[in-house]
XYZ file of N, CA and C in Angstrom:
303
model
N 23.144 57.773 56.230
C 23.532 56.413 55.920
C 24.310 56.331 54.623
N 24.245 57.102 53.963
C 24.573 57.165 52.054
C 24.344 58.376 51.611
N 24.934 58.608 50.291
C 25.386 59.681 49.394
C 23.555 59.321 49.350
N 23.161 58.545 48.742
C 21.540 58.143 48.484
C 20.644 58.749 49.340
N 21.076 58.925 50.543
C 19.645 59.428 51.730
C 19.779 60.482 51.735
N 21.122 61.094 51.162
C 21.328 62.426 51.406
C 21.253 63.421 50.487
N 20.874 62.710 49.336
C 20.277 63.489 48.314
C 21.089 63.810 47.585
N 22.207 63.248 47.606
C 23.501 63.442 46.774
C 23.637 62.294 45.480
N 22.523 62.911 44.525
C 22.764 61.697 43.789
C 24.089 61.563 42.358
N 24.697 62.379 42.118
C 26.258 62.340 41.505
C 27.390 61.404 42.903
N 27.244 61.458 44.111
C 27.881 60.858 44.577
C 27.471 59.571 44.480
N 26.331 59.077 45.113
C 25.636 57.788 44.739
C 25.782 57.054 43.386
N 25.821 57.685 42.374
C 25.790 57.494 41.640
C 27.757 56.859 41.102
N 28.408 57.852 41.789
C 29.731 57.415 41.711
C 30.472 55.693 42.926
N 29.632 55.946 44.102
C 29.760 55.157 44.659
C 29.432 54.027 44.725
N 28.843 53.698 43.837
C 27.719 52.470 43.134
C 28.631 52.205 41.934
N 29.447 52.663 40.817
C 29.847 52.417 40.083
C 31.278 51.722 40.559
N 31.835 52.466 41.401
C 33.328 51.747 42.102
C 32.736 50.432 42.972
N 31.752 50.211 43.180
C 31.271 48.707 44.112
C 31.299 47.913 43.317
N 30.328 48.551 41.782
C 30.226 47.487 40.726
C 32.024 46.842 40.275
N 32.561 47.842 40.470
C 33.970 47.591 40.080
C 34.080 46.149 40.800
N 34.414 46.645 42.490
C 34.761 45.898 42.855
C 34.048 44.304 42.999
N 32.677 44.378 42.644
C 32.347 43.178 41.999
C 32.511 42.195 41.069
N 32.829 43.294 40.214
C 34.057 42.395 38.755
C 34.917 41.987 39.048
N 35.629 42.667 40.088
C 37.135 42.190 40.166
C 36.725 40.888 41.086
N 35.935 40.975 42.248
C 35.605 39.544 42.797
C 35.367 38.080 41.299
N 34.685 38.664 40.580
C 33.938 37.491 39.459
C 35.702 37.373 38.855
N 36.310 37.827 38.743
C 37.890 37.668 38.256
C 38.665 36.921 39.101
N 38.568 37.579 40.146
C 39.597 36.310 41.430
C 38.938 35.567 41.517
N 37.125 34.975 41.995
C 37.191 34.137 42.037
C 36.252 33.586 41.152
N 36.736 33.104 40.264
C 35.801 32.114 38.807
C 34.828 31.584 39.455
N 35.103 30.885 40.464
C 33.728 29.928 41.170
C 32.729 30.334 41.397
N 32.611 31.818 41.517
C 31.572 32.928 42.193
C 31.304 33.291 41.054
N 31.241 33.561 39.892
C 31.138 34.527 38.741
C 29.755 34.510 38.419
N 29.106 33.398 38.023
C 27.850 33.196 37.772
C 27.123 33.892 38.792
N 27.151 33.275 39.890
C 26.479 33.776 41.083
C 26.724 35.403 41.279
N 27.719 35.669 40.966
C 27.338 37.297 41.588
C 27.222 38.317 40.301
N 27.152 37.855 39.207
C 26.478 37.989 37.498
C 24.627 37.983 38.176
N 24.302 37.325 38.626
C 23.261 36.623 38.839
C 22.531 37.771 40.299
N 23.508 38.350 41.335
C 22.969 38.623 41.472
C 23.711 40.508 41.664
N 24.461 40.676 40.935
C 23.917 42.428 40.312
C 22.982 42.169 39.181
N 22.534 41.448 38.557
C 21.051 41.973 37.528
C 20.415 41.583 38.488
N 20.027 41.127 39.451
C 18.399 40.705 40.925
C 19.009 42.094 41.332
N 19.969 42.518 42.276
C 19.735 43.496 42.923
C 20.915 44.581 42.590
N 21.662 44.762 41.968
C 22.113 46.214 41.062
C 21.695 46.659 40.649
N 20.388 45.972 39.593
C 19.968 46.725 38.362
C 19.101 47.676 39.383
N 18.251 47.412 40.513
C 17.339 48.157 40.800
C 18.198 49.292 41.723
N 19.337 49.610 41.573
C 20.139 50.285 42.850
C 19.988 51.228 41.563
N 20.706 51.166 40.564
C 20.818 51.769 39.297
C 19.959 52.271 38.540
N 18.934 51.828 38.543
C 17.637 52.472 38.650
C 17.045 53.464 39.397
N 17.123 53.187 40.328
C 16.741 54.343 41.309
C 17.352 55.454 41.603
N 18.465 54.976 41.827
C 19.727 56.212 41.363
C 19.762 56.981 39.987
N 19.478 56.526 38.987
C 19.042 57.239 37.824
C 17.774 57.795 37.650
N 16.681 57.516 38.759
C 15.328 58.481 38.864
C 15.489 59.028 39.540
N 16.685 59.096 40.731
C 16.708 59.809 41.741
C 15.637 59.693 43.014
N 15.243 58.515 42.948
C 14.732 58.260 43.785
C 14.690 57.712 44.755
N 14.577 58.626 46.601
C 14.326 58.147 47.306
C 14.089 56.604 47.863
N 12.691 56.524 47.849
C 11.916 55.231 48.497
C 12.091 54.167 47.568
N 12.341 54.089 46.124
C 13.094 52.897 45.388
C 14.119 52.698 46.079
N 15.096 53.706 46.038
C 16.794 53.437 46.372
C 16.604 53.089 47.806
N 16.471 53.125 48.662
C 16.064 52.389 50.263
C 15.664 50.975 49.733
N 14.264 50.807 49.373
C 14.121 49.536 48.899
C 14.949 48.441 48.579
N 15.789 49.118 46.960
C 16.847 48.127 46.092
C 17.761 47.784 47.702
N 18.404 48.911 48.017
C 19.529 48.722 49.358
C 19.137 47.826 50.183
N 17.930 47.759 50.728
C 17.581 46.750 52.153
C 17.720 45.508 51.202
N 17.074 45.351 50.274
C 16.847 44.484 49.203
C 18.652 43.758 48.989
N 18.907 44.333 48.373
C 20.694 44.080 48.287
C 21.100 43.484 49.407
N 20.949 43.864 50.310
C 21.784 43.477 51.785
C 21.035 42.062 52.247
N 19.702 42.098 52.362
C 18.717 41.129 52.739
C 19.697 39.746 51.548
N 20.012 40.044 50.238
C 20.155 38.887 48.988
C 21.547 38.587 49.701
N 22.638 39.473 50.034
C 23.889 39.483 49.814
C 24.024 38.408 51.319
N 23.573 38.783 52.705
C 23.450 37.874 53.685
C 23.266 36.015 53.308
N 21.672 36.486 52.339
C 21.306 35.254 52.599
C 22.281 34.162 51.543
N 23.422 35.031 50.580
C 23.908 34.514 49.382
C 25.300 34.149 50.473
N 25.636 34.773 51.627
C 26.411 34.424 52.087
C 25.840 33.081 53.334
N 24.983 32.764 53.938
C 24.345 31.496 54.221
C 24.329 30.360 53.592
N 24.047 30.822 52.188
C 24.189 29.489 51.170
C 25.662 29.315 50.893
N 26.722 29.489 50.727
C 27.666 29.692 50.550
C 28.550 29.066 51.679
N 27.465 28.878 53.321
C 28.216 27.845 54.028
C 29.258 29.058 54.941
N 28.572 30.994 54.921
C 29.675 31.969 55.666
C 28.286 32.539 56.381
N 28.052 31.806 57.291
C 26.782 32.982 57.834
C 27.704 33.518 58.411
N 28.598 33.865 59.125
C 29.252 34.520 59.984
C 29.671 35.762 58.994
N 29.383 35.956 57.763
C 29.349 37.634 57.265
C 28.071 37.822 56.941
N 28.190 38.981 57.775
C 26.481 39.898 57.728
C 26.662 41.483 57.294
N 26.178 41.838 56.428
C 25.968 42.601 55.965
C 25.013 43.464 56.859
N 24.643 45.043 56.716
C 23.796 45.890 57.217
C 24.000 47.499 57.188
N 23.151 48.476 56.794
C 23.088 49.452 56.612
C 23.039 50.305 57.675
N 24.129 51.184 57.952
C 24.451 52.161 59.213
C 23.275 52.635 58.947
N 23.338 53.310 60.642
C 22.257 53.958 60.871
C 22.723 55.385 60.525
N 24.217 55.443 60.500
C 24.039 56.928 60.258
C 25.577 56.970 59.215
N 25.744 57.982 58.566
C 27.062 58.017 57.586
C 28.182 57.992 58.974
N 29.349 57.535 58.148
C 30.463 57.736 58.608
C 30.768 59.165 59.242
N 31.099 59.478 59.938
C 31.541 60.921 60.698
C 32.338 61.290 59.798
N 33.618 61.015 59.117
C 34.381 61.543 58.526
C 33.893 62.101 56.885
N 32.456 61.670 56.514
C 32.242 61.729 55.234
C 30.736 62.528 55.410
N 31.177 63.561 54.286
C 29.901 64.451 54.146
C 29.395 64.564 52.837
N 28.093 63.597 53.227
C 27.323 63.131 52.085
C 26.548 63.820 51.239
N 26.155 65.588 51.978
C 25.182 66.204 51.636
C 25.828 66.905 50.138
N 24.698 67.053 49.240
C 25.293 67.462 48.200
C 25.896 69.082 48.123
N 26.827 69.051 47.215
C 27.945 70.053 47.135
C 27.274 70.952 46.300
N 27.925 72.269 45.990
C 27.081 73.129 44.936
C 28.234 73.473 44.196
């Protein structure tokens, strides 16, 4: 499913930092959202980032379902249920998550 399940935590760790990116750049285009998604990478980044920095497993699953479960329901309030978020069941075919030596 992720650099995360796969024990690749330098990738995870990189792939989490380019999302955060692209979260800033959302709070930049759109001002209206800024608070709100300020609001919610400290509810559910900080614990992605966390776990990824203990390297841990069953946190990092957690924060993720956790993330996706906030990000849905932030898109409901927002008046877009029609974007749903959800965690493959399995990685992309083209991407090999397992860590490198």
């Amino acid at each position: 499913r992720s650099a995360g399940e796969a024990g690749n935590w330098p990738n995870a760790r990189y792939q989490w930092k380019e999302c955060r990116k692209h979260y800033e750049l959302g709070q930049y285009r759109r001002p209206k959202h800024e608070e709100a998604i300020e609001e919610y990478l400290n509810d559910h980044g900080k614990p992605i980032e966390t776990a990824i920095k203990a390297e841990n497993l069953d946190a990092f699953r957690k924060a993720m379902d956790e993330c996706v479960d906030a990000a849905n329901a932030w898109h409901e309030k927002k008046d877009k249920p029609y974007i749903r978020w959800k965690m493959p069941d399995h990685p992309p075919p083209d991407i090999d998550f397992t860590p490198q030596k």
